[in-house]
Amino acid sequence: MDITDRKLLNLIQSPFPMVDQPFQKLGEEVGISEQEVLDRLTELKRTNVLRQISAIFDTRRLGFKTTLVAMAYEPKQLHKAAMEINKHPGVSHNYAREGSYYNLWFTLAVPPEHDLEATAAYMSLKTGAIEQRIMPTKRFFKIGVNFDMVKKKGSSFNFSPDNVKSSEDKAASDKEAAESWNKAVPITEAEKDAIRGMQEDLELIPRPYDSIAQQLGMSTDELFALAKDFQ
C-alpha cells in the first residue's frame, strides 16, 4: 500500500459520502480520479485489506439482543465448529484462542422474538462444544474504532453524545445515553428493507446507491433521506 491507499482507507471509515457519486467525492479529497479510486479499492479488496463497505447499525437500537459467547472444543474440532458457527447471520468477530479452555469466542445478536440463551445452547449442541458460556451485554462503553492508516494508530469513540458540553449538561446527557443505549426504536417495514439494503457490500461502481434504491422501489434521494434519519 502506498500513501494514497492509506488516505483512502482513512476516508472510507467514517463518514462515508452519501452522494450520487461517492467515489468521485473520495477522489477529489485525495487528488485522484474516480476510476483510480475504484481501481485502488478493488485491489484492496482482492488482497483482503478491505473486507467490505457498508453501513453499520446499532443492533440494540433495532431491538436485537447481543452477547459475547465463549465455547470450548477439542482442538481437532475447532476449525469445523468455527465454520459452522460462522453460518449464523447474527455472528461476528469470531476468534480462536488456541491453548485456552474456551478456545472459540464470538459475538452473537438475535432478533427480539428469539431467545439469546436458547440460540447459544443450540449452536453449542449442534457444533459439539464441550461447554459454552454467554456474557450478555450489560453496558456499552465503546461503539466504534477508526484506524489512522497514515499515522498507523487507532482511535475510539464512546456512546457519550457530546464531549464539549458544560459539565452539568454533559452529566445529564451521559445519564440519558447510559439509560437509553439499548432501548429499541420503532422502525417501519420500509425502513427494515432499507437497513438490509444498506448493510450489503457497496458495489464498486460510479453510482452504487442507484441500484440499492431501485431494489427498494424508491429514489436515490429518498434513500439518502432515510440514511440521514438513521444517523
Coordinates of N, CA and C in Angstrom, one line a residue:
M1 N 0.8 -1.2 0.0 CA 0.0 0.0 0.0 C 0.9 1.2 0.0
D2 N 0.5 2.2 -0.8 CA 1.2 3.5 -0.8 C 0.4 4.5 0.1
I3 N 0.8 5.7 0.1 CA 0.2 6.7 0.9 C -1.2 7.1 0.5
T4 N -1.5 7.0 -0.8 CA -2.8 7.2 -1.4 C -3.8 6.1 -0.9
D5 N -3.4 4.9 -0.9 CA -4.2 3.8 -0.4 C -4.6 4.1 1.0
R6 N -3.6 4.5 1.8 CA -3.8 4.7 3.2 C -4.7 5.9 3.5
K7 N -4.6 6.9 2.7 CA -5.5 8.0 2.8 C -7.0 7.6 2.4
L8 N -7.1 6.8 1.4 CA -8.4 6.3 1.0 C -9.0 5.5 2.2
L9 N -8.2 4.6 2.8 CA -8.7 3.8 3.9 C -9.2 4.6 5.0
N10 N -8.5 5.7 5.3 CA -8.9 6.6 6.3 C -10.3 7.2 6.0
L11 N -10.4 7.7 4.7 CA -11.7 8.4 4.3 C -12.9 7.5 4.4
I12 N -12.7 6.2 4.0 CA -13.9 5.4 3.9 C -14.4 4.8 5.2
Q13 N -13.7 5.1 6.3 CA -14.1 4.5 7.6 C -15.3 5.2 8.1
S14 N -15.3 6.5 8.1 CA -16.5 7.3 8.5 C -16.2 8.8 8.4
P15 N -17.1 9.6 8.1 CA -18.4 9.2 7.5 C -18.2 9.0 6.0
F16 N -18.8 7.9 5.4 CA -18.7 7.6 4.0 C -19.7 8.6 3.3
P17 N -19.3 9.1 2.1 CA -20.1 10.1 1.4 C -21.4 9.5 0.9
M18 N -22.5 10.1 1.3 CA -23.9 9.8 0.9 C -24.2 10.8 -0.2
V19 N -23.6 10.6 -1.4 CA -23.9 11.4 -2.6 C -24.0 10.5 -3.8
D20 N -24.5 11.0 -4.9 CA -24.7 10.2 -6.1 C -23.4 9.5 -6.5
Q21 N -22.3 10.1 -6.5 CA -21.0 9.5 -6.9 C -20.0 9.6 -5.8
P22 N -20.1 8.7 -4.8 CA -19.3 8.8 -3.6 C -17.8 8.6 -3.9
F23 N -17.5 7.8 -4.9 CA -16.1 7.5 -5.2 C -15.4 8.7 -5.9
Q24 N -16.2 9.5 -6.6 CA -15.7 10.7 -7.2 C -15.4 11.7 -6.1
K25 N -16.3 11.7 -5.1 CA -16.1 12.6 -3.9 C -14.8 12.2 -3.2
L26 N -14.6 10.9 -3.0 CA -13.3 10.5 -2.3 C -12.1 10.8 -3.1
G27 N -12.2 10.7 -4.5 CA -11.1 11.0 -5.3 C -10.7 12.5 -5.3
E28 N -11.8 13.4 -5.2 CA -11.5 14.8 -5.0 C -10.7 15.1 -3.8
E29 N -11.0 14.4 -2.7 CA -10.4 14.6 -1.4 C -8.9 14.1 -1.4
V30 N -8.7 13.1 -2.2 CA -7.3 12.5 -2.2 C -6.5 13.1 -3.4
G31 N -7.2 13.6 -4.4 CA -6.5 14.2 -5.5 C -6.2 13.2 -6.7
I32 N -7.2 12.2 -6.8 CA -7.1 11.2 -7.9 C -8.5 11.1 -8.6
S33 N -8.5 10.5 -9.7 CA -9.8 10.3 -10.4 C -10.7 9.3 -9.8
E34 N -12.0 9.4 -10.1 CA -12.9 8.4 -9.6 C -12.5 7.0 -10.0
Q35 N -12.1 6.8 -11.3 CA -11.7 5.5 -11.7 C -10.5 4.9 -10.9
E36 N -9.6 5.8 -10.6 CA -8.4 5.3 -9.8 C -8.9 4.9 -8.4
V37 N -9.8 5.6 -7.8 CA -10.4 5.2 -6.5 C -11.0 3.8 -6.6
L38 N -11.8 3.6 -7.6 CA -12.4 2.3 -7.8 C -11.4 1.2 -8.0
D39 N -10.4 1.5 -8.8 CA -9.3 0.5 -9.1 C -8.5 0.2 -7.8
R40 N -8.2 1.2 -7.0 CA -7.5 1.0 -5.8 C -8.3 0.2 -4.8
L41 N -9.6 0.6 -4.6 CA -10.4 -0.2 -3.6 C -10.6 -1.6 -4.1
T42 N -10.7 -1.8 -5.4 CA -10.9 -3.2 -5.9 C -9.6 -4.0 -5.5
E43 N -8.5 -3.4 -5.7 CA -7.2 -4.1 -5.3 C -7.1 -4.4 -3.8
L44 N -7.5 -3.4 -3.0 CA -7.5 -3.6 -1.6 C -8.5 -4.7 -1.1
K45 N -9.6 -4.8 -1.8 CA -10.5 -6.0 -1.5 C -9.9 -7.3 -2.0
R46 N -9.2 -7.3 -3.2 CA -8.6 -8.5 -3.7 C -7.6 -9.1 -2.7
T47 N -6.8 -8.2 -2.1 CA -5.8 -8.6 -1.2 C -6.2 -8.7 0.3
N48 N -7.5 -8.6 0.5 CA -8.2 -8.7 1.8 C -7.8 -7.7 2.8
V49 N -7.3 -6.5 2.3 CA -7.0 -5.4 3.2 C -8.4 -4.8 3.6
L50 N -9.3 -4.7 2.6 CA -10.6 -4.2 2.8 C -11.6 -5.3 2.6
R51 N -12.4 -5.5 3.6 CA -13.4 -6.6 3.6 C -14.7 -6.1 2.9
Q52 N -15.3 -5.0 3.3 CA -16.5 -4.5 2.6 C -16.7 -3.1 3.0
I53 N -17.6 -2.4 2.2 CA -18.0 -1.1 2.5 C -19.5 -1.2 2.7
S54 N -20.0 -0.9 3.9 CA -21.4 -1.0 4.2 C -21.7 -0.2 5.4
A55 N -23.0 0.1 5.6 CA -23.5 0.8 6.8 C -23.4 -0.2 8.0
I56 N -23.1 0.4 9.1 CA -23.1 -0.3 10.4 C -24.2 0.2 11.3
F57 N -25.1 -0.7 11.7 CA -26.3 -0.2 12.5 C -26.1 -0.8 14.0
D58 N -26.6 0.0 14.9 CA -26.6 -0.4 16.3 C -27.7 -1.4 16.5
T59 N -27.3 -2.7 16.7 CA -28.2 -3.8 16.8 C -29.2 -3.6 18.0
R60 N -28.7 -3.1 19.1 CA -29.6 -2.9 20.2 C -30.7 -1.9 19.9
R61 N -30.4 -0.8 19.2 CA -31.4 0.1 18.9 C -32.5 -0.4 17.9
L62 N -32.1 -1.5 17.2 CA -33.0 -2.2 16.3 C -33.8 -3.3 17.0
G63 N -33.6 -3.4 18.3 CA -34.3 -4.4 19.1 C -33.6 -5.8 19.3
F64 N -32.4 -5.9 18.7 CA -31.7 -7.1 18.8 C -31.0 -7.3 20.2
K65 N -30.9 -8.5 20.6 CA -30.2 -8.8 21.9 C -28.8 -9.3 21.5
T66 N -27.8 -8.9 22.3 CA -26.4 -9.3 21.9 C -25.7 -9.9 23.1
T67 N -24.7 -10.7 22.8 CA -23.9 -11.3 23.9 C -22.5 -11.7 23.3
L68 N -21.6 -11.8 24.2 CA -20.3 -12.4 23.8 C -20.4 -13.9 24.2
V69 N -20.0 -14.8 23.4 CA -20.1 -16.2 23.6 C -18.7 -16.9 23.6
A70 N -18.5 -17.7 24.6 CA -17.2 -18.5 24.7 C -17.6 -19.9 24.6
M71 N -16.9 -20.7 23.8 CA -17.2 -22.1 23.7 C -15.9 -22.9 23.7
A72 N -16.0 -24.1 24.3 CA -14.8 -25.0 24.5 C -15.0 -26.2 23.5
Y73 N -13.9 -26.4 22.8 CA -13.9 -27.5 21.8 C -12.6 -28.3 21.9
E74 N -12.7 -29.6 21.5 CA -11.5 -30.3 21.3 C -10.7 -29.7 20.2
P75 N -9.4 -29.5 20.3 CA -8.6 -28.8 19.3 C -8.9 -29.3 17.9
K76 N -9.1 -30.6 17.7 CA -9.3 -31.1 16.3 C -10.7 -30.7 15.8
Q77 N -11.6 -30.3 16.7 CA -13.0 -29.9 16.2 C -13.1 -28.4 16.0
L78 N -12.1 -27.7 16.4 CA -12.2 -26.2 16.5 C -12.5 -25.6 15.1
H79 N -11.7 -25.9 14.1 CA -11.9 -25.3 12.8 C -13.3 -25.6 12.2
K80 N -13.7 -26.8 12.3 CA -15.0 -27.2 11.7 C -16.1 -26.5 12.5
A81 N -16.0 -26.4 13.8 CA -17.0 -25.7 14.6 C -17.1 -24.3 14.3
A82 N -15.9 -23.6 14.1 CA -15.9 -22.2 13.7 C -16.6 -22.0 12.4
M83 N -16.4 -22.8 11.4 CA -17.0 -22.7 10.1 C -18.5 -22.8 10.2
E84 N -19.0 -23.7 11.1 CA -20.4 -23.9 11.3 C -21.0 -22.7 12.0
I85 N -20.3 -22.2 13.0 CA -20.8 -21.0 13.8 C -20.9 -19.8 12.9
N86 N -19.9 -19.7 12.0 CA -19.9 -18.5 11.0 C -21.1 -18.5 10.1
K87 N -21.9 -19.6 10.0 CA -23.0 -19.6 9.1 C -24.2 -18.8 9.7
H88 N -24.2 -18.6 11.0 CA -25.3 -17.9 11.6 C -25.2 -16.4 11.3
P89 N -26.3 -15.8 10.8 CA -26.3 -14.4 10.3 C -26.0 -13.4 11.5
G90 N -26.2 -13.8 12.7 CA -26.0 -12.9 13.8 C -24.7 -13.0 14.5
V91 N -23.8 -13.8 13.9 CA -22.4 -14.0 14.4 C -21.4 -13.0 13.8
S92 N -20.6 -12.4 14.6 CA -19.5 -11.6 14.1 C -18.3 -11.7 15.1
H93 N -17.2 -11.2 14.6 CA -16.0 -11.2 15.5 C -15.7 -12.6 16.1
N94 N -15.6 -13.6 15.2 CA -15.4 -14.9 15.7 C -13.9 -15.2 15.7
Y95 N -13.3 -15.5 16.9 CA -11.9 -15.7 17.1 C -11.6 -17.0 17.8
A96 N -10.5 -17.7 17.3 CA -10.0 -18.8 18.0 C -8.9 -18.4 19.0
R97 N -8.9 -19.0 20.2 CA -7.9 -18.8 21.2 C -7.3 -20.1 21.6
E98 N -6.4 -20.5 20.7 CA -5.8 -21.8 20.9 C -5.0 -21.9 22.2
G99 N -5.1 -23.0 22.9 CA -4.3 -23.1 24.2 C -5.2 -22.7 25.4
S100 N -6.4 -22.1 25.2 CA -7.3 -21.8 26.3 C -8.4 -22.8 26.3
Y101 N -9.0 -23.0 27.5 CA -10.1 -24.0 27.6 C -11.2 -23.5 26.8
Y102 N -11.6 -22.3 26.9 CA -12.6 -21.7 26.0 C -11.9 -21.2 24.8
N103 N -11.9 -22.0 23.7 CA -11.0 -21.7 22.6 C -11.7 -21.1 21.4
L104 N -13.0 -20.7 21.5 CA -13.7 -20.0 20.4 C -14.6 -19.0 21.0
W105 N -14.3 -17.7 20.6 CA -15.1 -16.6 21.2 C -15.7 -15.8 20.0
F106 N -17.0 -15.5 20.2 CA -17.7 -14.7 19.1 C -18.8 -13.9 19.7
T107 N -19.2 -12.9 19.0 CA -20.4 -12.1 19.4 C -21.6 -12.6 18.6
L108 N -22.7 -12.6 19.3 CA -24.0 -13.1 18.8 C -25.1 -12.1 19.0
A109 N -25.8 -11.9 17.9 CA -27.0 -11.0 18.0 C -28.2 -11.7 17.5
V110 N -29.3 -11.6 18.2 CA -30.6 -12.3 17.7 C -31.7 -11.3 17.8
P111 N -32.7 -11.4 16.9 CA -33.8 -10.5 16.9 C -34.7 -10.7 18.1
P112 N -35.6 -9.7 18.4 CA -36.3 -9.6 19.6 C -37.1 -10.9 19.9
E113 N -37.6 -11.5 18.9 CA -38.5 -12.7 19.0 C -37.7 -14.0 19.3
H114 N -36.4 -13.9 19.3 CA -35.6 -15.1 19.5 C -35.0 -15.0 20.9
D115 N -34.7 -16.2 21.5 CA -34.1 -16.3 22.8 C -32.6 -16.4 22.7
L116 N -31.9 -15.5 23.4 CA -30.4 -15.5 23.2 C -29.8 -16.8 23.8
E117 N -30.2 -17.1 25.0 CA -29.6 -18.3 25.6 C -29.9 -19.6 24.9
A118 N -31.2 -19.7 24.4 CA -31.6 -20.9 23.7 C -30.8 -21.0 22.3
T119 N -30.6 -19.9 21.7 CA -29.8 -19.9 20.4 C -28.4 -20.3 20.7
A120 N -27.7 -19.8 21.7 CA -26.4 -20.2 22.0 C -26.3 -21.6 22.4
A121 N -27.3 -22.1 23.2 CA -27.3 -23.5 23.6 C -27.4 -24.4 22.4
Y122 N -28.3 -24.0 21.4 CA -28.5 -24.9 20.2 C -27.2 -24.9 19.4
M123 N -26.5 -23.8 19.3 CA -25.3 -23.7 18.5 C -24.2 -24.6 19.2
S124 N -24.2 -24.6 20.5 CA -23.2 -25.4 21.2 C -23.5 -26.9 21.0
L125 N -24.8 -27.2 21.0 CA -25.1 -28.6 20.8 C -24.8 -29.1 19.4
K126 N -25.2 -28.2 18.4 CA -25.0 -28.6 17.0 C -23.5 -28.7 16.6
T127 N -22.7 -28.0 17.3 CA -21.2 -28.0 16.9 C -20.4 -28.9 17.8
G128 N -21.1 -29.5 18.8 CA -20.3 -30.5 19.6 C -19.4 -29.8 20.6
A129 N -19.8 -28.6 21.2 CA -19.0 -28.0 22.1 C -19.0 -28.7 23.5
I130 N -17.8 -28.7 24.1 CA -17.7 -29.3 25.5 C -18.5 -28.5 26.5
E131 N -18.4 -27.2 26.3 CA -19.0 -26.3 27.3 C -19.2 -24.9 26.6
Q132 N -20.2 -24.2 27.0 CA -20.4 -22.8 26.4 C -20.8 -21.9 27.5
R133 N -20.4 -20.6 27.4 CA -20.7 -19.6 28.3 C -21.1 -18.3 27.6
I134 N -22.2 -17.7 28.0 CA -22.6 -16.5 27.4 C -22.5 -15.3 28.4
M135 N -22.1 -14.2 27.8 CA -21.9 -13.0 28.6 C -22.6 -11.8 28.0
P136 N -23.9 -11.7 28.3 CA -24.7 -10.7 27.6 C -24.2 -9.3 27.9
T137 N -24.4 -8.4 27.0 CA -24.0 -7.0 27.1 C -24.9 -6.3 28.2
K138 N -24.3 -5.8 29.2 CA -25.0 -5.0 30.2 C -24.9 -3.5 30.1
R139 N -23.7 -3.1 29.6 CA -23.5 -1.7 29.4 C -22.4 -1.5 28.3
F140 N -22.6 -0.5 27.5 CA -21.7 -0.3 26.4 C -20.9 0.9 26.6
F141 N -19.5 0.7 26.5 CA -18.6 1.8 26.7 C -18.0 2.3 25.4
K142 N -17.9 1.5 24.4 CA -17.3 2.0 23.2 C -18.1 1.4 22.0
I143 N -18.4 2.2 21.0 CA -19.2 1.8 19.9 C -18.5 1.8 18.6
G144 N -17.2 2.2 18.6 CA -16.5 2.2 17.3 C -15.1 2.5 17.4
V145 N -14.3 2.2 16.4 CA -12.9 2.4 16.4 C -12.5 2.8 14.9
N146 N -11.7 3.8 14.8 CA -11.2 4.2 13.5 C -9.7 3.9 13.5
F147 N -9.1 3.4 12.4 CA -7.7 3.2 12.3 C -7.1 4.2 11.4
D148 N -6.2 5.0 11.9 CA -5.5 6.0 11.1 C -4.4 5.3 10.3
M149 N -4.6 5.0 9.0 CA -3.7 4.2 8.2 C -2.5 5.1 7.8
V150 N -2.6 6.4 8.0 CA -1.4 7.2 7.6 C -0.5 7.3 8.8
K151 N -1.0 7.6 10.0 CA -0.2 7.7 11.2 C -0.1 6.3 11.9
K152 N -0.8 5.3 11.4 CA -0.8 4.0 11.9 C -1.1 3.9 13.4
K153 N -2.2 4.4 13.7 CA -2.7 4.3 15.1 C -4.2 4.3 15.1
G154 N -4.8 3.8 16.2 CA -6.3 3.7 16.2 C -6.9 4.7 17.2
S155 N -8.1 5.1 17.0 CA -8.8 6.0 17.9 C -10.2 5.4 18.1
S156 N -10.8 5.5 19.3 CA -12.1 5.0 19.5 C -13.0 6.1 20.0
F157 N -14.3 5.9 19.9 CA -15.3 6.8 20.4 C -16.4 6.1 21.1
N158 N -16.9 6.8 22.2 CA -17.9 6.1 23.0 C -19.3 6.6 22.8
F159 N -20.2 6.1 23.7 CA -21.6 6.5 23.5 C -22.0 7.8 24.0
S160 N -21.0 8.6 24.6 CA -21.3 9.9 25.1 C -21.6 10.8 23.9
P161 N -22.8 11.4 23.9 CA -23.2 12.2 22.7 C -22.5 13.5 22.4
D162 N -21.8 14.0 23.4 CA -21.2 15.3 23.1 C -20.1 15.5 24.1
N163 N -18.9 15.8 23.6 CA -17.8 16.0 24.5 C -17.4 17.4 24.8
V164 N -18.3 18.4 24.4 CA -18.0 19.8 24.5 C -19.0 20.5 25.3
K165 N -20.0 19.8 26.0 CA -21.0 20.5 26.7 C -20.4 20.9 28.1
S166 N -21.2 21.7 28.8 CA -20.8 22.0 30.2 C -20.9 20.8 31.0
S167 N -20.2 20.8 32.2 CA -20.2 19.6 33.0 C -21.6 19.1 33.4
E168 N -22.5 20.1 33.7 CA -23.9 19.7 34.1 C -24.6 19.1 32.9
D169 N -24.5 19.8 31.8 CA -25.2 19.2 30.6 C -24.7 17.9 30.2
K170 N -23.3 17.8 30.2 CA -22.7 16.5 29.8 C -23.1 15.4 30.8
A171 N -23.2 15.7 32.1 CA -23.6 14.7 33.0 C -25.0 14.2 32.7
A172 N -25.9 15.1 32.4 CA -27.3 14.8 32.1 C -27.4 14.0 30.8
S173 N -26.6 14.4 29.8 CA -26.7 13.7 28.5 C -26.0 12.3 28.6
D174 N -25.0 12.2 29.4 CA -24.3 10.9 29.6 C -25.3 10.0 30.4
K175 N -26.0 10.5 31.3 CA -27.0 9.7 32.1 C -28.1 9.2 31.1
E176 N -28.6 10.1 30.3 CA -29.6 9.7 29.3 C -29.1 8.7 28.3
A177 N -27.9 8.8 27.9 CA -27.3 7.9 26.9 C -27.1 6.5 27.6
A178 N -26.7 6.5 28.9 CA -26.5 5.3 29.6 C -27.8 4.5 29.8
E179 N -28.9 5.3 30.0 CA -30.2 4.6 30.2 C -30.8 4.2 28.9
S180 N -30.5 4.8 27.8 CA -31.2 4.5 26.5 C -30.4 3.8 25.5
W181 N -29.2 3.5 25.8 CA -28.3 2.9 24.7 C -28.9 1.6 24.2
N182 N -29.6 0.8 25.0 CA -30.1 -0.5 24.5 C -31.6 -0.5 24.3
K183 N -32.2 0.7 24.3 CA -33.7 0.7 24.0 C -34.0 0.8 22.5
A184 N -34.8 -0.1 22.1 CA -35.1 -0.2 20.7 C -36.0 0.9 20.2
V185 N -35.8 1.4 19.0 CA -36.6 2.4 18.4 C -37.5 1.8 17.4
P186 N -38.8 2.3 17.3 CA -39.7 1.7 16.3 C -39.3 2.0 14.9
I187 N -39.3 1.0 14.0 CA -39.0 1.1 12.6 C -40.0 0.5 11.7
T188 N -40.3 1.1 10.6 CA -41.3 0.6 9.7 C -40.7 -0.6 8.8
E189 N -41.6 -1.2 8.1 CA -41.1 -2.3 7.2 C -40.3 -1.7 6.1
A190 N -40.6 -0.6 5.6 CA -39.8 0.1 4.6 C -38.4 0.4 5.1
E191 N -38.3 0.8 6.4 CA -37.0 1.1 7.0 C -36.2 -0.2 7.2
K192 N -36.9 -1.2 7.5 CA -36.2 -2.5 7.7 C -35.6 -3.0 6.3
D193 N -36.3 -2.8 5.3 CA -35.8 -3.1 3.9 C -34.6 -2.3 3.6
A194 N -34.7 -1.0 3.9 CA -33.6 -0.1 3.7 C -32.3 -0.5 4.5
I195 N -32.5 -0.9 5.7 CA -31.4 -1.3 6.6 C -30.7 -2.5 5.9
R196 N -31.6 -3.5 5.5 CA -31.0 -4.7 4.9 C -30.2 -4.3 3.6
G197 N -30.7 -3.4 2.8 CA -30.0 -3.0 1.6 C -28.7 -2.3 1.9
M198 N -28.7 -1.4 2.9 CA -27.5 -0.6 3.2 C -26.4 -1.4 3.9
Q199 N -26.8 -2.6 4.5 CA -25.8 -3.5 5.1 C -25.1 -4.3 4.1
E200 N -25.6 -4.4 2.9 CA -24.9 -5.1 1.8 C -23.6 -4.4 1.4
D201 N -22.6 -5.2 0.9 CA -21.4 -4.6 0.5 C -21.6 -3.7 -0.7
L202 N -21.2 -2.4 -0.6 CA -21.4 -1.4 -1.6 C -20.6 -1.8 -2.9
E203 N -21.4 -1.8 -4.0 CA -20.7 -2.1 -5.3 C -19.7 -1.0 -5.6
L204 N -18.6 -1.5 -6.2 CA -17.5 -0.5 -6.6 C -17.8 -0.1 -8.1
I205 N -18.8 0.7 -8.2 CA -19.2 1.3 -9.5 C -19.5 2.8 -9.2
P206 N -19.5 3.7 -10.3 CA -19.6 5.1 -10.1 C -20.9 5.5 -9.2
R207 N -22.0 4.9 -9.5 CA -23.2 5.3 -8.8 C -23.8 4.1 -8.0
P208 N -23.2 3.7 -6.9 CA -23.6 2.4 -6.3 C -25.0 2.5 -5.6
Y209 N -25.4 3.7 -5.2 CA -26.6 3.9 -4.4 C -27.9 3.7 -5.3
D210 N -27.7 3.9 -6.6 CA -28.9 3.9 -7.5 C -29.5 2.5 -7.5
S211 N -28.6 1.4 -7.5 CA -29.1 0.1 -7.6 C -29.8 -0.3 -6.3
I212 N -29.3 0.2 -5.1 CA -29.9 -0.1 -3.8 C -31.3 0.5 -3.8
A213 N -31.4 1.8 -4.2 CA -32.7 2.5 -4.2 C -33.7 1.8 -5.1
Q214 N -33.2 1.4 -6.3 CA -34.1 0.7 -7.3 C -34.6 -0.6 -6.7
Q215 N -33.8 -1.3 -6.0 CA -34.3 -2.6 -5.4 C -35.3 -2.3 -4.3
L216 N -35.2 -1.2 -3.7 CA -36.1 -0.8 -2.6 C -37.4 -0.1 -3.1
G217 N -37.4 0.2 -4.4 CA -38.5 0.9 -5.0 C -38.6 2.3 -4.6
M218 N -37.5 3.0 -4.4 CA -37.5 4.4 -4.1 C -36.4 5.1 -4.9
S219 N -36.5 6.4 -4.8 CA -35.4 7.2 -5.4 C -34.2 7.3 -4.6
T220 N -33.1 7.6 -5.2 CA -31.8 7.7 -4.5 C -31.9 8.8 -3.4
D221 N -32.6 9.9 -3.7 CA -32.7 11.0 -2.7 C -33.5 10.5 -1.5
E222 N -34.5 9.6 -1.8 CA -35.3 9.1 -0.6 C -34.4 8.2 0.2
L223 N -33.5 7.4 -0.5 CA -32.6 6.6 0.3 C -31.7 7.4 1.1
F224 N -31.2 8.5 0.6 CA -30.3 9.4 1.3 C -31.0 10.0 2.5
A225 N -32.3 10.3 2.4 CA -33.1 10.9 3.5 C -33.2 9.9 4.6
L226 N -33.5 8.6 4.2 CA -33.6 7.6 5.2 C -32.3 7.4 6.0
A227 N -31.2 7.3 5.2 CA -29.9 7.2 5.8 C -29.6 8.3 6.8
K228 N -30.0 9.5 6.5 CA -29.8 10.6 7.4 C -30.6 10.5 8.6
D229 N -31.8 10.0 8.5 CA -32.7 9.8 9.7 C -32.1 8.7 10.6
F230 N -31.5 7.7 10.0 CA -30.9 6.7 10.8 C -29.7 7.1 11.7
Q231 N -29.0 8.1 11.3 CA -27.8 8.6 12.0 C -28.1 9.1 13.4

